[in-house]
Coordinates of C-alpha atoms and ligand atoms in Angstrom, one line a residue:
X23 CA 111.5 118.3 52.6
X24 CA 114.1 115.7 53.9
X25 CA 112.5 115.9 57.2
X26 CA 109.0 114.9 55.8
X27 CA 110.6 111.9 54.2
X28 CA 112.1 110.5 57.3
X29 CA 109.1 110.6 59.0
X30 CA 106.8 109.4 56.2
X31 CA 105.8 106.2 56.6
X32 CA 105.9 105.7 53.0
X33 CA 108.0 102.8 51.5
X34 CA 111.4 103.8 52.4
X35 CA 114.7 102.4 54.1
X36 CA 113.1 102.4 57.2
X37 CA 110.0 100.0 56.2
X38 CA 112.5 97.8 54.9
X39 CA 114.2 97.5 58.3
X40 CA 110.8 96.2 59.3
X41 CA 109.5 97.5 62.7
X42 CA 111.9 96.0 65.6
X43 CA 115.8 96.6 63.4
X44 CA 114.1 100.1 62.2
X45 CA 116.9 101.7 63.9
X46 CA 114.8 105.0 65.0
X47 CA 111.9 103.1 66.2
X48 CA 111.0 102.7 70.3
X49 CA 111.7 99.6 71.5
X50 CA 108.7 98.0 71.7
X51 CA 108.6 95.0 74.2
X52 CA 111.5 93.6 72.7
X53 CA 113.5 91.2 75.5
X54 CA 117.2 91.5 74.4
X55 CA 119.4 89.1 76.4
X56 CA 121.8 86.1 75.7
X57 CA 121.5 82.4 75.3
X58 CA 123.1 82.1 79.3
X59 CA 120.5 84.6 80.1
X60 CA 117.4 82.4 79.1
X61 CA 119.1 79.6 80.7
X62 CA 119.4 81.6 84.2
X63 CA 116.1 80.4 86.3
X64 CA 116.0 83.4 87.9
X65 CA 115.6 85.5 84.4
X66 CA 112.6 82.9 83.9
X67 CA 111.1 83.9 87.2
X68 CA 111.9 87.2 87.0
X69 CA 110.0 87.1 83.0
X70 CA 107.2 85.5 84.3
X71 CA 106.5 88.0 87.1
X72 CA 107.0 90.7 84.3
X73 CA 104.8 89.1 82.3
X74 CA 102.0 89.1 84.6
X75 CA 102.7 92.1 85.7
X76 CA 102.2 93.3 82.0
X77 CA 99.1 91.8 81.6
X78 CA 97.5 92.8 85.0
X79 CA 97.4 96.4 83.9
X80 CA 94.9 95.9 80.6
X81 CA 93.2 92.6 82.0
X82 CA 92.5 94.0 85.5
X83 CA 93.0 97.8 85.7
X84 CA 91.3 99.7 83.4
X85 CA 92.3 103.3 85.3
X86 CA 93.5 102.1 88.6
X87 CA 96.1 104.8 88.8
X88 CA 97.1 102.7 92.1
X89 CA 98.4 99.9 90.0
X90 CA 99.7 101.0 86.9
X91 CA 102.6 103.2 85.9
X92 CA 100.8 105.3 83.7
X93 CA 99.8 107.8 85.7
X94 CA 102.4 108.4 87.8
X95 CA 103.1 112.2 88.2
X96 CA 106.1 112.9 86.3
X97 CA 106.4 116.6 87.0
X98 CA 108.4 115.8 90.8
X99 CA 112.2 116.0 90.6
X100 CA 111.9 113.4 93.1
X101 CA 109.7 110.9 91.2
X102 CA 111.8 111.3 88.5
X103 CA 115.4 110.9 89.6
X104 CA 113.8 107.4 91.6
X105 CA 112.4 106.3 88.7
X106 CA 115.8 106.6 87.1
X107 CA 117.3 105.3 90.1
X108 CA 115.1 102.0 89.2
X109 CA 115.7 102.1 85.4
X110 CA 119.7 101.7 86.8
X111 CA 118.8 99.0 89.4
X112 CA 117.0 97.1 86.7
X113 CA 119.9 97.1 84.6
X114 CA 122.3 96.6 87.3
X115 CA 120.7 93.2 88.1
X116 CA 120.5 92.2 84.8
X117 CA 124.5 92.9 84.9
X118 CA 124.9 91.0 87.7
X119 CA 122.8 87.9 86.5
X120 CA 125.0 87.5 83.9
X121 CA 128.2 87.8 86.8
X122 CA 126.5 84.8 88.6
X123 CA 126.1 82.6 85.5
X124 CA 129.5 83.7 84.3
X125 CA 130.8 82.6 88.0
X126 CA 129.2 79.9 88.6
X127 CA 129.7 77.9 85.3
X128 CA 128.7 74.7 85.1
X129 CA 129.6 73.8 88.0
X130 CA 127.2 71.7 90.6
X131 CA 127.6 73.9 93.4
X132 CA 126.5 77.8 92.3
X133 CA 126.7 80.5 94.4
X134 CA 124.0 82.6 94.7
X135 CA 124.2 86.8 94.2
X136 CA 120.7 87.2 95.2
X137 CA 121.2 89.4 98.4
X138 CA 123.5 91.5 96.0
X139 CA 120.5 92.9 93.6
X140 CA 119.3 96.1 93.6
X141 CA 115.5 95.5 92.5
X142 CA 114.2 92.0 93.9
X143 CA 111.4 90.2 91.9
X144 CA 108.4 89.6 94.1
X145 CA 107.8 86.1 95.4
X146 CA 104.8 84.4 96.4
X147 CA 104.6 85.5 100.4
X148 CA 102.9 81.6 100.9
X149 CA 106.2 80.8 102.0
X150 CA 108.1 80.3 104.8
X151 CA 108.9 84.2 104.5
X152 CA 105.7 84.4 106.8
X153 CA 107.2 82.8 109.6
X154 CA 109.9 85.4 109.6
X155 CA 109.7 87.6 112.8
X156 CA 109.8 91.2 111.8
X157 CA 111.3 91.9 115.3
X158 CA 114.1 89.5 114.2
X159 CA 114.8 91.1 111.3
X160 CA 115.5 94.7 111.9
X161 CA 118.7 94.3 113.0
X162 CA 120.3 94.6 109.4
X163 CA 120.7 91.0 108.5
X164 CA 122.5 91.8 105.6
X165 CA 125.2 94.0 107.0
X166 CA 128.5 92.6 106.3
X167 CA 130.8 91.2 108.8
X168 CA 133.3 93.3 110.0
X169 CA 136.4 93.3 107.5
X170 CA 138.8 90.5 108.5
X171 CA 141.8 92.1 109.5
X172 CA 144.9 90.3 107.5
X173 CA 147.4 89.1 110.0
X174 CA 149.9 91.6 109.2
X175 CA 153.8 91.0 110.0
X176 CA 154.6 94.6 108.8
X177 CA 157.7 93.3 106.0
X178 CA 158.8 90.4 104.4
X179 CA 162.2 89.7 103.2
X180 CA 165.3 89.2 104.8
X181 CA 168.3 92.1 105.2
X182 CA 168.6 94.3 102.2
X183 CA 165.6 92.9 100.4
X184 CA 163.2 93.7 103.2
X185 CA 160.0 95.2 101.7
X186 CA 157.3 96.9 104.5
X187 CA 153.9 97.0 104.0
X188 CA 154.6 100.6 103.4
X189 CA 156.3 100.4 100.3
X190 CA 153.8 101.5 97.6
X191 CA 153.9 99.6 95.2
X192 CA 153.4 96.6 97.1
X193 CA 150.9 97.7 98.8
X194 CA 149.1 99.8 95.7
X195 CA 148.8 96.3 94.1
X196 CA 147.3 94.4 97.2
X197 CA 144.7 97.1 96.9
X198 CA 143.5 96.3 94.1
X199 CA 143.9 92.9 94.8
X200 CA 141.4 93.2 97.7
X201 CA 139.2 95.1 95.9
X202 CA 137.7 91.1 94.6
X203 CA 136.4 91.1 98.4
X204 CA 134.1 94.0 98.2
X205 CA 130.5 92.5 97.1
X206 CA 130.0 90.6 93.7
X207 CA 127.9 93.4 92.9
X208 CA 130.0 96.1 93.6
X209 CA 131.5 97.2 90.3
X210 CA 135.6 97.8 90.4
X211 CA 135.8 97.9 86.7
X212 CA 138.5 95.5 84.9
X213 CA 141.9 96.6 86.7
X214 CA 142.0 93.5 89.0
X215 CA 144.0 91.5 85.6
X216 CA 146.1 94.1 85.5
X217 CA 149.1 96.0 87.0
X218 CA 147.0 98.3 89.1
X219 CA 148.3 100.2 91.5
X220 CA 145.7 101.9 94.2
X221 CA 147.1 104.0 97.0
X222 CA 145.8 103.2 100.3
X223 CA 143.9 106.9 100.3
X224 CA 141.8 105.8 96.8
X225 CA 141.3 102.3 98.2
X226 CA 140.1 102.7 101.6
X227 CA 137.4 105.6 99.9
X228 CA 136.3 103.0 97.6
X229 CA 135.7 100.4 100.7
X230 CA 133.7 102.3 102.2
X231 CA 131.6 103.3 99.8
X232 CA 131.2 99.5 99.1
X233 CA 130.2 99.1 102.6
X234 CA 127.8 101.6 102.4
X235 CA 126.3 100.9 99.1
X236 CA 125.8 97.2 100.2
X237 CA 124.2 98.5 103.4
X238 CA 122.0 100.7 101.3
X239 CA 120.4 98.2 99.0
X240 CA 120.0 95.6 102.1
X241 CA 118.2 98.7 103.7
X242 CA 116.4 98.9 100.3
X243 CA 115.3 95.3 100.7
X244 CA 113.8 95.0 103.8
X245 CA 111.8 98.3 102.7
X246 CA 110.5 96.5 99.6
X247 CA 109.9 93.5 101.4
X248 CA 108.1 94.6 104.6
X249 CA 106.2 98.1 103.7
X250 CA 103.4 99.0 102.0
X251 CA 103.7 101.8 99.8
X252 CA 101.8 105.1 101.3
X253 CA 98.8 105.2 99.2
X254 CA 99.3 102.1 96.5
X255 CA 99.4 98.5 97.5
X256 CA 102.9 96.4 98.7
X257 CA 104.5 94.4 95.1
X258 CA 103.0 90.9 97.4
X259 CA 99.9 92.7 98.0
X260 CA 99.7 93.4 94.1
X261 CA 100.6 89.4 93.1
X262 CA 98.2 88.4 95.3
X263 CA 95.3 90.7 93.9
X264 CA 96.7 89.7 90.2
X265 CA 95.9 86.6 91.5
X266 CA 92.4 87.2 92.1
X267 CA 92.1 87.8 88.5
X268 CA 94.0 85.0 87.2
X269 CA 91.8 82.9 88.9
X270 CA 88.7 84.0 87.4
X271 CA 87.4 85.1 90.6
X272 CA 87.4 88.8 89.9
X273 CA 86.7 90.0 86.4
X274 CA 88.3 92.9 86.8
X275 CA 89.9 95.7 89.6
X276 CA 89.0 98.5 88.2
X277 CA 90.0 101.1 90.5
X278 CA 90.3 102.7 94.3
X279 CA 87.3 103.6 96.2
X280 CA 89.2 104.7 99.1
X281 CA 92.6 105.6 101.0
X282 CA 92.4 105.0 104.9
X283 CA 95.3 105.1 107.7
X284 CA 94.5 101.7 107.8
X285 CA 93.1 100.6 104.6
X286 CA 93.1 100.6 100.7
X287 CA 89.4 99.8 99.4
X288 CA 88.9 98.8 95.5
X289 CA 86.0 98.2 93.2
X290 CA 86.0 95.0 91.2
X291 CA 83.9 93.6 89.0
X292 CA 83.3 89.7 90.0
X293 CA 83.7 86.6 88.1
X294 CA 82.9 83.4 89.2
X295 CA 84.6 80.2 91.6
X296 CA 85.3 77.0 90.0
X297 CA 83.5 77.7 86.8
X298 CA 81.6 74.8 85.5
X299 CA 81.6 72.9 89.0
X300 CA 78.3 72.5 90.8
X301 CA 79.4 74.0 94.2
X302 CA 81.0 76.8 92.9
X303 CA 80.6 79.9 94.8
X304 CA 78.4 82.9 93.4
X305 CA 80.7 85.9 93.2
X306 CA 78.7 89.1 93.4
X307 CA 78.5 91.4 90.4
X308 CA 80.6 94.0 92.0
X309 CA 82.7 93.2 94.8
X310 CA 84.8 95.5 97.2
X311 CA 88.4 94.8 97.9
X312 CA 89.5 96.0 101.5
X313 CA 93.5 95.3 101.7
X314 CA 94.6 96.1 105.6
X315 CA 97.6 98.1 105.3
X316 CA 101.1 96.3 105.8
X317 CA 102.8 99.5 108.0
X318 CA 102.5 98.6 111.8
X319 CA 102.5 102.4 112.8
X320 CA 98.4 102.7 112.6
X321 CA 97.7 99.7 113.8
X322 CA 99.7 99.8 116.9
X323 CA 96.8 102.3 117.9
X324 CA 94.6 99.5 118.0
X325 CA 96.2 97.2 119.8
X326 CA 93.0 97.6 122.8
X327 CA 91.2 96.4 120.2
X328 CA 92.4 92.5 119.7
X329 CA 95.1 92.7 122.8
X330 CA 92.1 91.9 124.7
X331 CA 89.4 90.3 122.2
X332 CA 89.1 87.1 124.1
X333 CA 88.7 85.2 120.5
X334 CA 92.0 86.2 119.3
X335 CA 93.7 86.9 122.7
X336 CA 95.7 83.3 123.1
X337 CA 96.8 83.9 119.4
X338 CA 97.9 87.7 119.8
X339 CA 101.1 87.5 122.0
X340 CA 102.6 84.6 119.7
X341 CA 102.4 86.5 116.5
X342 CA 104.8 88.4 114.4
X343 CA 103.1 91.7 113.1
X344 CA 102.5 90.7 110.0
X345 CA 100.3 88.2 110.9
X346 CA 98.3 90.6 113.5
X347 CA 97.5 92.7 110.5
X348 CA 96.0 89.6 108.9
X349 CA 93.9 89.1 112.0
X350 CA 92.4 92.4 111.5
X351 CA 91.0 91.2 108.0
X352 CA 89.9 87.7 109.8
X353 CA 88.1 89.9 112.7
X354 CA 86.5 92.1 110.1
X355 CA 85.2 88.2 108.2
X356 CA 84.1 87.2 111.2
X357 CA 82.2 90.1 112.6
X358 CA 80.9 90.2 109.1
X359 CA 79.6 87.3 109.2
X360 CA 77.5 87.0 112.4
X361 CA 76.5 90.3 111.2
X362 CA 75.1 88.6 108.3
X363 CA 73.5 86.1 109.5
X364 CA 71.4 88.5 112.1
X365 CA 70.0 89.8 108.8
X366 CA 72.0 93.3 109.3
X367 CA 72.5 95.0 106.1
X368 CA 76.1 94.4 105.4
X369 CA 78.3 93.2 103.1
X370 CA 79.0 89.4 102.0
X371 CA 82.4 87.8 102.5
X372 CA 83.3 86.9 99.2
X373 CA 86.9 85.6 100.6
X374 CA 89.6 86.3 102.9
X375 CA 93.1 85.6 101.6
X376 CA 95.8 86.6 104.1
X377 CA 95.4 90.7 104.7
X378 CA 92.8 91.2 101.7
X379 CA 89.6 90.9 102.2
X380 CA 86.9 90.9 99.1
X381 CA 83.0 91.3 99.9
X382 CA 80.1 92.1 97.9
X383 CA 79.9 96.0 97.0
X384 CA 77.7 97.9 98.5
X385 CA 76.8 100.6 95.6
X386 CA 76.3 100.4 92.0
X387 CA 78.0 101.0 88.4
X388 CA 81.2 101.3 90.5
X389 CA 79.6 104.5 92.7
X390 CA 79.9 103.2 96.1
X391 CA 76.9 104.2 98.0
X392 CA 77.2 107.5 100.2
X393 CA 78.0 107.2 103.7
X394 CA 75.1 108.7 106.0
X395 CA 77.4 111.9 106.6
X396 CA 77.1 112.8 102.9
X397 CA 73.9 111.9 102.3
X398 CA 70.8 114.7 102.2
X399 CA 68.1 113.1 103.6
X400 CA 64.5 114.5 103.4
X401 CA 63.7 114.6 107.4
X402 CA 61.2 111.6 107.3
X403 CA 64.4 109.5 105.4
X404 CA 66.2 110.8 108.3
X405 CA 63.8 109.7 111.0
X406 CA 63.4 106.3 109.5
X407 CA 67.1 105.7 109.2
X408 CA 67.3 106.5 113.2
X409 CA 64.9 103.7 113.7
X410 CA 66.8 101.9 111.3
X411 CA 70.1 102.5 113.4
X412 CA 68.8 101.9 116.9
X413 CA 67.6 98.7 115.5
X414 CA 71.0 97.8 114.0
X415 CA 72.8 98.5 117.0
X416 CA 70.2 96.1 119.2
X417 CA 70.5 93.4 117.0
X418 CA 74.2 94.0 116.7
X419 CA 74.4 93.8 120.3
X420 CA 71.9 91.1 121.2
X421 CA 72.2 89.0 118.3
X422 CA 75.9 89.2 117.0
X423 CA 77.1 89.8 120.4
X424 CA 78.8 92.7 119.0
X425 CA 80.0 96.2 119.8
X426 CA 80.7 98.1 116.6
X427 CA 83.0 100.4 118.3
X428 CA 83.8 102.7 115.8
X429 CA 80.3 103.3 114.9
X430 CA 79.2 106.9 113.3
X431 CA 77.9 108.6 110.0
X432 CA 81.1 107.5 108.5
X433 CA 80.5 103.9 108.9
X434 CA 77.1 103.6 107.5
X435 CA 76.3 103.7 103.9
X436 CA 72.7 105.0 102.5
X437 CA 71.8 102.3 99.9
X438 CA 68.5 101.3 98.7
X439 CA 66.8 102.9 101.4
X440 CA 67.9 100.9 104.2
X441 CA 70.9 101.7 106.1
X442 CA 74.2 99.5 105.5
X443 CA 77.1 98.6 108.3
X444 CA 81.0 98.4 107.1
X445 CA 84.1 98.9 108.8
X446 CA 83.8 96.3 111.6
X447 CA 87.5 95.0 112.1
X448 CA 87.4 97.0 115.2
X449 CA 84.6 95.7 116.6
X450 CA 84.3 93.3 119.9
X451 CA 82.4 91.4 122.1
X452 CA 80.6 93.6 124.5
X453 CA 82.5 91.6 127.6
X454 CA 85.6 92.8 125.9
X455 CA 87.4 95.0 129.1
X456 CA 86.6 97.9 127.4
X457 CA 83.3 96.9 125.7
X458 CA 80.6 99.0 126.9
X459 CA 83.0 102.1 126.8
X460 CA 83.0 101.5 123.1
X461 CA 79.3 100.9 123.4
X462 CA 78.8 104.6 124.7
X463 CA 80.7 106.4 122.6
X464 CA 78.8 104.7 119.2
X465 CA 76.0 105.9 121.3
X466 CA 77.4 109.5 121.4
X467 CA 78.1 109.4 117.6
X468 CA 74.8 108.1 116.8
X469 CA 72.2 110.6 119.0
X470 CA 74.5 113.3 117.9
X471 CA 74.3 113.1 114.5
X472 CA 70.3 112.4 114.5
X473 CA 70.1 115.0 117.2
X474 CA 71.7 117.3 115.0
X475 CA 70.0 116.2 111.7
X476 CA 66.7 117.5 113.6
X477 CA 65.2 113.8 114.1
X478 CA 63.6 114.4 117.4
X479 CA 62.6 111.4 118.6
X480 CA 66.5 110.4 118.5
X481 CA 67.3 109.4 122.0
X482 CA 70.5 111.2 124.4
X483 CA 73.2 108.6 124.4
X484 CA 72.5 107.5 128.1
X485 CA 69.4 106.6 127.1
X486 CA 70.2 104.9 124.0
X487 CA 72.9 103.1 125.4
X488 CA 70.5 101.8 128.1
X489 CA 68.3 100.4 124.7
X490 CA 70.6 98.9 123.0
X491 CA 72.3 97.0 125.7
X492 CA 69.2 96.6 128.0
X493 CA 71.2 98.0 130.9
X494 CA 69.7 99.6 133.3
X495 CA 72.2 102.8 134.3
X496 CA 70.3 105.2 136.0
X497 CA 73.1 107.9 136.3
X498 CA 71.8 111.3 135.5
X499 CA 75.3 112.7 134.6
X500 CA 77.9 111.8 131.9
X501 CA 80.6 111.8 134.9
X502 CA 78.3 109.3 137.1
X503 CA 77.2 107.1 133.8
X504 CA 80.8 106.2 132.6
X505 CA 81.6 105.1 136.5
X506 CA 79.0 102.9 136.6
X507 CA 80.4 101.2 132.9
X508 CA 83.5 101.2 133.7
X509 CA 82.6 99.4 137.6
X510 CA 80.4 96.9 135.1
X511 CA 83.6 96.2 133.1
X512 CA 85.4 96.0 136.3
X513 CA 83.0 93.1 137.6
X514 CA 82.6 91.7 134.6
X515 CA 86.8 91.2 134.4
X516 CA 87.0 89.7 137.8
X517 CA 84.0 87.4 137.0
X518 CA 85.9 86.3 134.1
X519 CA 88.9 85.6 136.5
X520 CA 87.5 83.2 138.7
X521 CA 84.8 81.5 136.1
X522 CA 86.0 82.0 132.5
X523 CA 84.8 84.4 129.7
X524 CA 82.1 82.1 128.8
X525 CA 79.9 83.1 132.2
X526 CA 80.0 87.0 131.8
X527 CA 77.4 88.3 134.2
X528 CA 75.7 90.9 132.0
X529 CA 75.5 88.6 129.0
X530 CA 73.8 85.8 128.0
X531 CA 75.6 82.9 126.2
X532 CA 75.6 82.9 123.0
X533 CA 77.1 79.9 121.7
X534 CA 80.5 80.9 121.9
X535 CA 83.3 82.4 119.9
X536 CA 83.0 81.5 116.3
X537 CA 85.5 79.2 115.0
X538 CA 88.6 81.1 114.1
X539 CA 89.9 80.6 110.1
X540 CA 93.3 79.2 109.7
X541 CA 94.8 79.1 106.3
Ligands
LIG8 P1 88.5 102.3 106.8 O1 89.0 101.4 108.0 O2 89.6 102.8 105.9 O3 87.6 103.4 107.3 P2 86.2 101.1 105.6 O4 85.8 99.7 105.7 O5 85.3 102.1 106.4 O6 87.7 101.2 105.9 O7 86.2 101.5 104.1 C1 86.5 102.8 103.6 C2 85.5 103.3 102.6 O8 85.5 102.4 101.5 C3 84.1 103.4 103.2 O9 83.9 104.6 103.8 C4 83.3 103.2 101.9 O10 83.1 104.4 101.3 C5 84.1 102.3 101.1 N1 83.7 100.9 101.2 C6 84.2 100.0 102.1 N2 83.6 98.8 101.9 C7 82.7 99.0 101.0 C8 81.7 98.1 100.4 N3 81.6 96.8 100.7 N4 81.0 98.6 99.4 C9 81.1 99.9 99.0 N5 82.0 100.7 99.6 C10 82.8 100.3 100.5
LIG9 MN1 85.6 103.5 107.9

């Protein structure tokens, strides 16, 4: 009976608590800190970040397990004990916040324990943090300097009273004294006021585990600063799509569409530019949200394919690999955006903003439409998306000046009937050194997979290679075909040494690279 009467929620001693002193009752969004605390600019920055990162999750996600906490799998040991770990970093800052205010006072000059945190609050990467050379910066830049050694004389005293640095208790109490030059962070509890006595054996294990805990949480840092989580998105990437939504541009995000090696794709809903203004820009009802993953590893792999893009060649060699990630999203805009304008079924850029790139969705009701691999076509479908296809890839080559070159079932969606190009970021000029090699094998891809979905008038690759590039290789044999490309490439490069990339031989001009997008 007692038990029913603590937990009614009849009139009792706990409603007269109210709801937050109710001394049973979950905490509920109730910011605890001191007067110095509110004061401390970093708190504030730190709040506001919280704050919009509380409000992202209802405005913007509605079950975008990618960005909210809720659904993270709490049955791994692992996820737990790091989410723990986190719960004690969190407070761990907040206990060395109140350090720095304590220590720095009033004074004019303050000392900063930033580098000392645990959990770092996410800053807006539009600053100079871009510049930062990631090759510069993986030599530990937070490792501490070696321990200055303290000019030791070995005794002081004269005759009788001579003490070495042996004797213990002497040297017990330096110990501790010393123990003030291990980080701010680093807790050594309250003994430094007092009489404290640490033998050498205690004090040099507690060093280095100072040294090591201070190199863990710099190693920490640079993680949180310069990866991108496996399947989520990067804390930066996640302002930056809050953003988005802030804004108004995007309604809403409501969830992943797709995890690639190289890529995280989300479904929004759009909203609208510059509400109210005459020039603002018509968002599409749903838009798609490609963010070009932030970990290097994948897209070293494609290094053929910008290294030698003539358009973003000059720019390549003088970037830091952040940046080159970025260009991918800017080649995938731009390729876009001939594509576009050719009248190819492809998405609209919406916007490019560093490494994210939103476009109009290709789908509806959030159900992206199938790519050609999933779709069952009836046979005449079939045969009329081949025509669709070799028509794609002419225009694609004559008009855009393009090579998708990464072209296949995968990359084409089935929507409304017509066949739909994505996935472009890859794709190059066909005088790129390698161009017509990509050429054939998206002509491989493509007469397989029509071959083999019984279309029969789908051309052999040689063949459709020769149609879509107008190139006349009369090789008979895969062998004696790829020669031939590879001695047109061959031309084509020392053509481009003596007379510039403008005067390819087996193209005609076609206006020129498109004028690259600088922030
Ligand atoms: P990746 O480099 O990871 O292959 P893609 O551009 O091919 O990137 O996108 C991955 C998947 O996301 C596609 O297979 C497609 O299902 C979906 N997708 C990408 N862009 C769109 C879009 N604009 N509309 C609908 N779905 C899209
Ligand atoms: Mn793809």
């Amino acid at each position: 009976m007692d038990l029913v009467r603590v937990a009614s929620p009849e009139p009792g001693p706990a409603a007269a608590w109210g709801p937050s002193k109710c001394p049973w009752a979950t905490p509920q969004n109730t910011i605890s800190c001191s007067l110095s605390d509110v004061m401390s600019e970093q708190l504030a920055k730190e709040l506001q970040l919280e704050e919009e990162a509380a409000a992202f999750p209802e405005v913007a996600v509605a079950e975008g397990p990618f960005i909210t906490g809720e659904n993270i799998d709490t049955s791994s040991d692992l996820m737990l004990a790091q989410m723990l770990q986190m719960e004690f970093d969190r407070e761990y800052d907040a206990q060395l916040r109140r350090e720095e205010k304590k220590f720095n006072g009033d004074s004019k000059v303050s000392i900063s324990f930033e580098n000392y945190r645990k959990v770092h609050p996410y800053e807006d990467s539009d600053s100079s943090e871009d510049e930062v050379d990631w090759q510069d910066t993986r030599d530990d830049p937070y490792r501490p300097a070696k321990p200055v050694p303290t000019p030791k004389k070995g005794f002081i005293g004269k005759g009788k009273d001579i003490t070495t640095k042996h004797d213990e208790v002497v040297c017990g109490r330096k110990n501790t004294a010393r123990m003030e030059n291990f980080a701010p962070g680093f807790q050594v509890g309250d003994g430094i006021g007092m009489d404290l006595k640490l033998s050498n054996h205690v004090f040099n294990a507690l060093k280095q585990h100072a040294y090591s805990e201070e190199r863990r949480s710099a190693r920490l840092h640079e993680k949180k600063e310069h990866s991108t989580a496996e399947k989520a998105v990067d804390p930066k990437t996640r302002l930056l799509m809050y953003k988005m939504v802030n804004s108004g541009m995007l309604e809403t995000i409501t969830g992943c569409i797709s995890t690639g090696k190289e890529s995280v794709v989300f479904h929004a809903y759009g909203g609208s530019m510059e509400d109210g203004k005459e020039d603002s820009k018509v968002i599409p009802t749903e838009c798609a949200i490609k963010v070009f993953k932030t970990t290097l590893n994948e897209f070293k792999n494609r290094d053929k394919y910008i290294k030698d893009d003539f358009r973003f060649k000059d720019r390549f060699s003088k970037l830091n690999p952040r940046k080159i990630i970025r260009m991918w999203a800017e080649k995938e805009m731009h390729n876009l955006t001939r594509m576009q304008r050719a009248g190819i079924p492809c998405p609209t850029v919406v916007l490019l903003k560093k490494h994210i790139l939103v476009m109009s969705f290709i789908g509806h009701d959030q159900v992206p439409a199938p790519k050609l691999k999933e779709v069952k076509l009836s046979s005449e479908e079939m045969k009329d998306a081949y025509y669709q296809t070799l028509h794609l890839m002419q225009q694609l080559y004559n008009e855009c000046t393009l090579v998708h070159a990464d072209l296949s079932e995968y990359n084409m969606l089935w929507h409304a009937g017509k066949v739909w190009l994505i996935d472009v970021s890859q794709s190059v000029e066909p005088t790129h050194p390698h161009g017509l090699e990509f050429l054939f094998r998206d002509c491989r891809n493509i007469s397989q997979f029509f071959q083999k979905g019984g279309v029969k008038e789908a051309l052999g690759e040689r063949e459709l290679f020769n149609a879509v590039s107008g190139l006349n290789i009369s090789a008979d044999n895969e062998a004696d075909f790829l020669a031939e490309i590879e001695a047109l490439e061959k031309m084509n490069e020392d053509h481009v040494q003596k007379n510039g990339r403008k005067a390819a031989s087996f193209l005609k001009d076609d206006g020129g690279p498109p004028v690259l997008y600088d922030e």
